[in-house]
CSV table of N, CA and C in Angstrom, one decimal:
chain,number,residue,atom,x,y,z
A,1,SER,N,-43.0,32.0,-151.9
A,1,SER,CA,-43.6,31.3,-152.9
A,1,SER,C,-45.2,30.5,-152.7
A,2,GLU,N,-44.5,29.8,-151.6
A,2,GLU,CA,-46.2,29.1,-151.5
A,2,GLU,C,-47.0,30.2,-151.1
A,3,VAL,N,-47.5,31.3,-150.5
A,3,VAL,CA,-48.8,32.6,-150.6
A,3,VAL,C,-48.5,32.7,-152.4
A,4,ILE,N,-47.8,32.3,-152.7
A,4,ILE,CA,-47.7,32.9,-153.8
A,4,ILE,C,-48.6,32.2,-154.8
A,5,ARG,N,-48.0,30.7,-154.7
A,5,ARG,CA,-48.9,29.9,-155.7
A,5,ARG,C,-50.2,29.1,-154.7
A,6,ARG,N,-50.8,30.3,-153.7
A,6,ARG,CA,-52.1,29.8,-153.3
A,6,ARG,C,-53.1,30.7,-153.6
A,7,LYS,N,-52.6,31.6,-153.1
A,7,LYS,CA,-53.1,33.9,-153.1
A,7,LYS,C,-52.6,34.5,-154.8
A,8,PRO,N,-52.6,33.8,-155.6
A,8,PRO,CA,-51.9,34.7,-157.0
A,8,PRO,C,-52.0,36.3,-157.4
A,9,ALA,N,-54.0,36.2,-156.4
A,9,ALA,CA,-54.0,37.5,-156.3
A,9,ALA,C,-53.9,38.4,-154.6
A,10,PHE,N,-53.2,38.0,-154.8
A,10,PHE,CA,-52.8,39.2,-153.1
A,10,PHE,C,-51.2,39.2,-153.2
A,11,ALA,N,-51.6,40.8,-153.5
A,11,ALA,CA,-50.7,41.3,-153.8
A,11,ALA,C,-49.1,41.3,-152.9
A,12,GLU,N,-49.4,41.2,-151.1
A,12,GLU,CA,-48.6,41.7,-150.9
A,12,GLU,C,-46.8,40.1,-150.4
A,13,GLY,N,-47.9,38.7,-151.6
A,13,GLY,CA,-47.1,37.6,-150.6
A,13,GLY,C,-46.2,38.6,-152.3
A,14,TRP,N,-46.3,38.6,-153.1
A,14,TRP,CA,-45.3,38.8,-154.6
A,14,TRP,C,-44.0,39.9,-153.9
A,15,ASN,N,-44.9,41.1,-152.9
A,15,ASN,CA,-43.7,42.5,-152.0
A,15,ASN,C,-42.9,41.5,-151.3
A,16,ARG,N,-43.4,40.4,-151.0
A,16,ARG,CA,-42.8,40.2,-149.0
A,16,ARG,C,-41.7,39.0,-150.0
A,17,ARG,N,-41.9,38.0,-151.6
A,17,ARG,CA,-41.5,37.8,-151.6
A,17,ARG,C,-40.1,38.8,-152.7
A,18,ALA,N,-41.1,39.4,-153.0
A,18,ALA,CA,-39.1,40.6,-153.5
A,18,ALA,C,-38.1,41.2,-152.3
A,19,THR,N,-38.7,41.5,-151.3
A,19,THR,CA,-38.0,41.4,-150.1
A,19,THR,C,-36.9,40.9,-150.2
A,20,THR,N,-37.1,39.5,-149.4
A,20,THR,CA,-36.5,37.9,-150.3
A,20,THR,C,-35.5,38.7,-150.8
A,21,TYR,N,-35.9,38.4,-152.0
A,21,TYR,CA,-35.4,37.9,-153.4
A,21,TYR,C,-33.9,39.3,-152.7
A,22,PHE,N,-34.9,40.0,-153.0
A,22,PHE,CA,-33.4,41.4,-152.4
A,22,PHE,C,-32.7,41.2,-151.8
A,23,LEU,N,-33.2,40.7,-150.3
A,23,LEU,CA,-32.1,40.9,-149.6
A,23,LEU,C,-30.8,39.3,-149.9
A,24,ALA,N,-31.3,38.7,-151.2
A,24,ALA,CA,-30.5,37.5,-150.7
A,24,ALA,C,-29.5,38.3,-152.1
A,25,GLY,N,-29.8,39.2,-152.4
A,25,GLY,CA,-28.8,40.5,-153.9
A,25,GLY,C,-29.3,40.0,-155.2
A,26,GLU,N,-30.6,38.7,-155.3
A,26,GLU,CA,-31.0,38.3,-156.4
A,26,GLU,C,-31.6,39.9,-156.5
A,27,TYR,N,-31.5,40.8,-157.4
A,27,TYR,CA,-31.8,42.2,-158.3
A,27,TYR,C,-33.3,41.3,-158.3
A,28,ARG,N,-32.9,41.0,-160.3
A,28,ARG,CA,-33.3,40.7,-161.4
A,28,ARG,C,-34.8,40.3,-161.5
A,29,LYS,N,-34.9,39.1,-159.9
A,29,LYS,CA,-36.4,38.2,-159.2
A,29,LYS,C,-36.9,39.6,-158.2
A,30,SER,N,-36.3,40.1,-157.3
A,30,SER,CA,-36.7,41.0,-157.4
A,30,SER,C,-37.8,42.3,-157.8
A,31,LEU,N,-37.5,43.3,-158.9
A,31,LEU,CA,-38.0,44.1,-159.8
A,31,LEU,C,-39.1,42.4,-160.6
A,32,ALA,N,-38.4,42.1,-160.7
A,32,ALA,CA,-39.6,41.4,-161.6
A,32,ALA,C,-41.3,40.0,-160.7
A,33,ASP,N,-40.5,40.9,-159.5
A,33,ASP,CA,-41.5,40.5,-157.8
A,33,ASP,C,-42.6,41.5,-157.7
A,34,CYS,N,-41.6,42.4,-157.8
A,34,CYS,CA,-42.2,44.1,-157.8
A,34,CYS,C,-43.2,44.1,-159.2
A,35,ASP,N,-43.2,43.9,-159.7
A,35,ASP,CA,-43.7,44.3,-161.1
A,35,ASP,C,-45.3,43.3,-161.3
A,36,GLN,N,-44.6,42.2,-160.2
A,36,GLN,CA,-46.5,41.6,-160.4
A,36,GLN,C,-46.9,42.3,-158.8
A,37,VAL,N,-46.6,43.0,-158.0
A,37,VAL,CA,-46.8,43.4,-157.7
A,37,VAL,C,-47.9,45.1,-157.7
A,38,ILE,N,-47.3,45.7,-158.3
A,38,ILE,CA,-47.9,46.9,-158.6
A,38,ILE,C,-48.8,46.6,-159.5
A,39,LYS,N,-48.5,45.6,-160.0
A,39,LYS,CA,-50.0,44.9,-161.5
A,39,LYS,C,-50.8,45.1,-160.8
A,40,ARG,N,-50.8,44.1,-159.3
A,40,ARG,CA,-51.3,43.8,-158.5
A,40,ARG,C,-52.8,45.7,-158.2
A,41,ASN,N,-51.7,45.6,-157.4
A,41,ASN,CA,-51.7,47.3,-155.9
A,41,ASN,C,-50.6,48.3,-157.5
A,42,PRO,N,-51.0,49.2,-158.5
A,42,PRO,CA,-50.0,50.2,-158.6
A,42,PRO,C,-49.7,51.6,-158.0
A,43,ALA,N,-50.3,52.2,-156.2
A,43,ALA,CA,-50.0,52.4,-155.7
A,43,ALA,C,-49.1,51.8,-154.4
A,44,HIS,N,-48.9,50.6,-154.4
A,44,HIS,CA,-48.6,50.0,-153.4
A,44,HIS,C,-46.9,50.6,-152.9
A,45,PHE,N,-47.0,51.6,-152.2
A,45,PHE,CA,-46.2,52.5,-152.1
A,45,PHE,C,-44.7,51.9,-151.5
A,46,GLY,N,-44.4,50.8,-151.1
A,46,GLY,CA,-43.7,49.9,-150.6
A,46,GLY,C,-42.6,49.1,-151.6
A,47,ALA,N,-43.6,48.6,-153.1
A,47,ALA,CA,-43.0,47.7,-153.5
A,47,ALA,C,-42.2,49.6,-154.4
A,48,LEU,N,-43.0,49.9,-155.0
A,48,LEU,CA,-42.5,52.2,-155.5
A,48,LEU,C,-41.0,52.0,-154.8
A,49,SER,N,-41.3,51.7,-153.0
A,49,SER,CA,-39.4,52.2,-152.6
A,49,SER,C,-39.1,51.0,-153.0
A,50,GLY,N,-39.3,49.8,-153.1
A,50,GLY,CA,-38.3,48.7,-153.2
A,50,GLY,C,-37.6,48.8,-154.7
A,51,TYR,N,-38.4,49.3,-155.4
A,51,TYR,CA,-37.9,49.3,-156.5
A,51,TYR,C,-36.4,50.2,-157.0
A,52,GLY,N,-36.7,51.9,-156.0
A,52,GLY,CA,-36.0,52.7,-156.2
A,52,GLY,C,-34.3,51.6,-155.4
A,53,GLN,N,-35.2,51.2,-154.1
A,53,GLN,CA,-34.0,50.2,-153.0
A,53,GLN,C,-33.2,49.7,-154.7
A,54,ILE,N,-33.6,48.5,-155.5
A,54,ILE,CA,-33.1,47.9,-156.2
A,54,ILE,C,-32.4,48.7,-157.4
A,55,TYR,N,-33.1,49.0,-157.8
A,55,TYR,CA,-31.9,50.6,-158.8
A,55,TYR,C,-30.8,51.3,-159.0
A,56,PHE,N,-30.8,51.3,-157.1
A,56,PHE,CA,-30.0,52.6,-156.6
A,56,PHE,C,-28.6,50.7,-156.3
A,57,ARG,N,-28.8,50.1,-155.9
A,57,ARG,CA,-28.0,48.5,-155.6
A,57,ARG,C,-26.8,48.8,-157.4
A,58,LEU,N,-28.0,48.8,-158.2
A,58,LEU,CA,-28.3,48.0,-159.2
A,58,LEU,C,-27.1,49.9,-159.8
A,59,GLU,N,-26.2,50.8,-159.4
A,59,GLU,CA,-26.4,51.8,-159.2
A,59,GLU,C,-27.0,52.4,-160.8
A,60,GLN,N,-28.5,52.4,-160.5
A,60,GLN,CA,-29.3,52.9,-161.6
A,60,GLN,C,-29.8,53.8,-161.3
A,61,TYR,N,-29.4,55.7,-160.7
A,61,TYR,CA,-30.3,56.4,-160.0
A,61,TYR,C,-30.9,57.1,-160.2
A,62,ASP,N,-30.5,57.9,-161.6
A,62,ASP,CA,-32.2,58.2,-162.6
A,62,ASP,C,-33.2,57.6,-162.3
A,63,LYS,N,-33.7,56.1,-162.3
A,63,LYS,CA,-34.5,55.2,-161.7
A,63,LYS,C,-35.0,55.4,-160.4
A,64,ALA,N,-33.5,55.5,-160.0
A,64,ALA,CA,-34.3,54.9,-158.4
A,64,ALA,C,-34.9,55.9,-158.4
A,65,ILE,N,-34.9,57.5,-157.9
A,65,ILE,CA,-34.6,58.9,-158.1
A,65,ILE,C,-36.8,58.9,-158.4
A,66,GLU,N,-36.9,58.0,-159.7
A,66,GLU,CA,-37.8,58.3,-160.4
A,66,GLU,C,-38.9,57.0,-159.2
A,67,TYR,N,-39.0,56.2,-158.7
A,67,TYR,CA,-39.3,55.6,-158.2
A,67,TYR,C,-39.5,56.0,-157.0
A,68,TRP,N,-37.8,56.6,-156.3
A,68,TRP,CA,-38.3,57.3,-154.3
A,68,TRP,C,-39.7,57.7,-154.7
A,69,ARG,N,-39.4,58.8,-156.0
A,69,ARG,CA,-40.9,60.4,-156.0
A,69,ARG,C,-41.8,59.0,-155.7
A,70,ARG,N,-42.8,58.7,-157.1
A,70,ARG,CA,-44.0,57.9,-157.0
A,70,ARG,C,-44.5,57.2,-155.7
A,71,ALA,N,-42.8,56.8,-155.3
A,71,ALA,CA,-43.4,56.2,-154.1
A,71,ALA,C,-43.8,57.7,-152.5
A,72,LEU,N,-43.1,58.2,-152.9
A,72,LEU,CA,-43.5,59.9,-151.9
A,72,LEU,C,-44.9,60.6,-152.2
A,73,ARG,N,-45.0,60.2,-153.8
A,73,ARG,CA,-46.9,61.2,-154.0
A,73,ARG,C,-47.9,59.8,-153.5
A,74,VAL,N,-47.4,58.7,-153.1
A,74,VAL,CA,-48.8,57.3,-152.3
A,74,VAL,C,-48.4,57.9,-150.6
A,75,ASN,N,-47.3,57.7,-150.5
A,75,ASN,CA,-46.8,58.4,-148.9
A,75,ASN,C,-46.0,59.4,-148.9
A,76,PRO,N,-46.5,60.8,-148.6
A,76,PRO,CA,-45.5,61.7,-148.6
A,76,PRO,C,-44.7,61.6,-147.1
A,77,ASN,N,-44.9,60.9,-146.0
A,77,ASN,CA,-44.6,60.5,-144.7
A,77,ASN,C,-43.2,59.7,-144.9
A,78,MET,N,-42.6,59.6,-145.7
A,78,MET,CA,-41.4,57.9,-145.7
A,78,MET,C,-40.9,59.4,-145.7
A,79,SER,N,-39.8,59.7,-145.0
A,79,SER,CA,-39.1,60.2,-144.6
A,79,SER,C,-37.1,60.0,-145.2
A,80,GLY,N,-37.4,58.7,-144.5
A,80,GLY,CA,-35.5,58.0,-145.0
A,80,GLY,C,-35.9,57.9,-146.4
A,81,VAL,N,-37.4,58.3,-147.6
A,81,VAL,CA,-36.7,57.9,-148.9
A,81,VAL,C,-36.7,59.0,-149.6
A,82,ARG,N,-36.9,60.5,-149.2
A,82,ARG,CA,-36.3,61.9,-149.7
A,82,ARG,C,-34.8,61.5,-149.4
A,83,THR,N,-34.2,61.2,-148.5
A,83,THR,CA,-33.0,61.1,-147.6
A,83,THR,C,-32.4,60.2,-148.7
A,84,ASN,N,-33.5,59.6,-149.0
A,84,ASN,CA,-32.4,58.3,-149.9
A,84,ASN,C,-32.4,58.8,-151.4
A,85,ILE,N,-33.4,60.0,-151.6
A,85,ILE,CA,-33.7,60.7,-152.9
A,85,ILE,C,-31.7,61.7,-153.6
A,86,GLU,N,-32.1,63.0,-151.6
A,86,GLU,CA,-31.1,63.5,-152.0
A,86,GLU,C,-30.2,62.8,-151.4
A,87,GLY,N,-29.5,61.5,-151.6
A,87,GLY,CA,-28.6,61.0,-151.4
A,87,GLY,C,-28.2,60.6,-152.6
A,88,ALA,N,-28.7,60.1,-153.1
A,88,ALA,CA,-29.2,59.2,-154.6
A,88,ALA,C,-28.6,61.0,-155.7
A,89,GLU,N,-29.4,61.8,-155.6
A,89,GLU,CA,-28.8,63.4,-156.7
A,89,GLU,C,-27.6,63.5,-156.2
A,90,GLN,N,-26.7,62.9,-155.4
A,90,GLN,CA,-25.7,63.5,-154.4
A,90,GLN,C,-24.8,63.2,-156.4
A,91,LEU,N,-24.3,62.0,-156.3
A,91,LEU,CA,-24.4,60.6,-156.5
A,91,LEU,C,-23.7,61.2,-158.4
A,92,LEU,N,-25.3,61.4,-158.8
A,92,LEU,CA,-25.5,61.7,-160.2
A,92,LEU,C,-24.9,62.9,-160.4
A,93,ARG,N,-25.2,63.7,-159.2
A,93,ARG,CA,-23.9,65.1,-159.5
A,93,ARG,C,-22.8,64.7,-159.9
A,94,GLU,N,-21.9,64.0,-159.1
A,94,GLU,CA,-20.6,64.1,-159.0
A,94,GLU,C,-19.8,62.9,-160.0
A,95,LYS,N,-21.1,62.0,-160.8
A,95,LYS,CA,-20.7,61.3,-161.6
A,95,LYS,C,-20.6,62.1,-162.6
A,96,SER,N,-21.6,62.7,-163.2
A,96,SER,CA,-21.7,63.8,-164.1
A,96,SER,C,-21.2,64.1,-164.2
A,97,ALA,N,-20.4,65.4,-162.8
A,97,ALA,CA,-18.0,65.9,-162.9
A,97,ALA,C,-17.3,64.9,-163.4
A,98,ARG,N,-17.5,63.6,-162.7
A,98,ARG,CA,-16.2,63.1,-163.9
A,98,ARG,C,-15.9,62.9,-165.3
A,99,THR,N,-17.8,63.1,-166.1
A,99,THR,CA,-17.4,62.8,-167.0
A,99,THR,C,-17.3,63.9,-167.7
A,100,ILE,N,-17.3,65.2,-167.0
A,100,ILE,CA,-17.5,66.7,-168.3
A,100,ILE,C,-15.1,66.1,-168.0
């Protein structure tokens, strides 16, 4: 928070705090800080991937997949993100099968 106070235009300060909020389970605050990162750097693949992690934890798998795909468009070398997408797609299929 001190880095953000001193240098509010520094995207990575917001990203670090978003990560801290995520680890603390403060997902809404983490999302708000990710918004600030993307406002400053729309190609910040760490924040895009972070959105995916948050939405996955919130069981909003479709949004998680959307953000992970955006992260991959920026940085196609994120193999863990590909694995996350596959897992979330499987969960969506299972969820859909239960509602039929």
